[in-house]
Amino acid sequence: MVCQRDPLVLKVLQLYESISKLEDLSPSKEVDALFTELVHLCIPPHPIDPTKLCPEIQEMRGKLISLCGRAEGLLEKHFTTLLASFDRPLDHLSLFPYHSNYLKLSRLEFDLLSKHTLTTPARVAFVGSGPLPLTSIVLAANHLKSAVFPNFDIDASANAMAGKLVGPHPEISGRMEFHTADIVDVPGEVLREYDVVFLAALVGMDAEEKMHVVEHLAENMAAGAILMLRSAHGARAFLYPVVDPRHLRGFELLPLYHPTDDVINSVVVARRCPRPHPAPTCYAPSAPSFSLSTLSLSSRKSITAEPIVLYHFFLYIYLSHCDFHDYDCD
């Protein structure tokens, strides 16, 4: 097991001990310096497998991710308050220290999403939007200029701050919705309205909690809808939880992308598996490819004679890969 023999792990442990002693994680010279050092330490590629860390380091990693999440929330609230002091807050987003990172991440996610959607998404939900919903704002302003963005957060004060931030911008605010709710309490009739659901990295701080959220989405999202998840890879797993694609029951895994630049989060793209009786369009984007040369001559004749038979033949084979009892599709 990788433990304190690894110089990087040893340095992360030292930083954790310093961070855990802070009485306040709000932005300050000391707080900023420690978290900046931690981020710079974890960004370079490192062949570390977080699942092979020894138990005491695993425990430390969980606590450190929690501290990072709390500090990130306080950082967002600090800068949302600052931005709200301007007449047009969104014109000053570059004041936020990680604004350029969000621009790159949103561009990456949009490019990945575009490769796996046949039509432009009309309703894009973001779960865990916080007081500074940068992803929704960047996507709405730069990439999905007609989509509506329902944002979900369990913190009512965060939603109030976010609403105040976008309020002075009629074009953006007119396409933003803010809902105070735990996503696992949002019913299927609501979730099935969304073409895409983004799941913030810090929604579900451990594997069990995150999979609980994913299971709810698997049971209630529309067949064929896209789930975008943020994960972490290598040493970046000390900053954010890791999503194991093998645990995405009910979803077909599409790209899994690990950035190597200063974009910290990995991106997982998955499509909700079809249900027993979905609309035919749910199958078209991900239908498997077949060569007619693999079929018998009699099969080819019957298929080419009746195009609708071809459609149902492929549909039958695709359905055979899905276990609808547990909504797991391989």
PDB file of N, CA and C in Angstrom, residues 8 42-48 234-236 259-260:
ATOM      1  N   LEU A   8       5.028  12.733  -1.926  1.00  0.00           N
ATOM      2  CA  LEU A   8       3.841  13.553  -2.150  1.00  0.00           C
ATOM      3  C   LEU A   8       2.818  13.338  -1.033  1.00  0.00           C
ATOM      4  N   CYS A  42      -0.855  18.957  -6.024  1.00  0.00           N
ATOM      5  CA  CYS A  42      -1.665  17.835  -6.534  1.00  0.00           C
ATOM      6  C   CYS A  42      -1.905  17.887  -8.034  1.00  0.00           C
ATOM      7  N   ILE A  43      -1.676  19.003  -8.686  1.00  0.00           N
ATOM      8  CA  ILE A  43      -1.966  19.121 -10.117  1.00  0.00           C
ATOM      9  C   ILE A  43      -1.041  18.278 -10.995  1.00  0.00           C
ATOM     10  N   PRO A  44       0.276  18.280 -10.802  1.00  0.00           N
ATOM     11  CA  PRO A  44       1.143  17.505 -11.712  1.00  0.00           C
ATOM     12  C   PRO A  44       0.773  16.023 -11.719  1.00  0.00           C
ATOM     13  N   PRO A  45       0.894  15.367 -12.878  1.00  0.00           N
ATOM     14  CA  PRO A  45       0.589  13.925 -12.946  1.00  0.00           C
ATOM     15  C   PRO A  45       1.404  13.137 -11.932  1.00  0.00           C
ATOM     16  N   HIS A  46       0.741  12.199 -11.271  1.00  0.00           N
ATOM     17  CA  HIS A  46       1.409  11.377 -10.263  1.00  0.00           C
ATOM     18  C   HIS A  46       0.755   9.996 -10.280  1.00  0.00           C
ATOM     19  N   PRO A  47       1.541   8.951 -10.397  1.00  0.00           N
ATOM     20  CA  PRO A  47       0.977   7.598 -10.543  1.00  0.00           C
ATOM     21  C   PRO A  47       0.468   7.023  -9.228  1.00  0.00           C
ATOM     22  N   ILE A  48      -0.362   7.756  -8.558  1.00  0.00           N
ATOM     23  CA  ILE A  48      -0.876   7.290  -7.269  1.00  0.00           C
ATOM     24  C   ILE A  48      -2.307   6.796  -7.446  1.00  0.00           C
ATOM     25  N   GLY A 234      -5.478  10.546  -9.987  1.00  0.00           N
ATOM     26  CA  GLY A 234      -4.134  10.683  -9.436  1.00  0.00           C
ATOM     27  C   GLY A 234      -4.130  11.468  -8.135  1.00  0.00           C
ATOM     28  N   ALA A 235      -3.144  12.339  -7.975  1.00  0.00           N
ATOM     29  CA  ALA A 235      -3.011  13.117  -6.741  1.00  0.00           C
ATOM     30  C   ALA A 235      -4.161  14.100  -6.561  1.00  0.00           C
ATOM     31  N   ARG A 236      -4.882  14.411  -7.637  1.00  0.00           N
ATOM     32  CA  ARG A 236      -6.012  15.336  -7.523  1.00  0.00           C
ATOM     33  C   ARG A 236      -7.147  14.728  -6.689  1.00  0.00           C
ATOM     34  N   PRO A 259      -7.974  15.564 -17.488  1.00  0.00           N
ATOM     35  CA  PRO A 259      -7.112  16.664 -17.942  1.00  0.00           C
ATOM     36  C   PRO A 259      -5.705  16.547 -17.360  1.00  0.00           C
ATOM     37  N   THR A 260      -4.765  17.100 -18.075  1.00  0.00           N
ATOM     38  CA  THR A 260      -3.381  17.123 -17.589  1.00  0.00           C
ATOM     39  C   THR A 260      -2.886  18.549 -17.402  1.00  0.00           C
TER      40      THR A 260
END
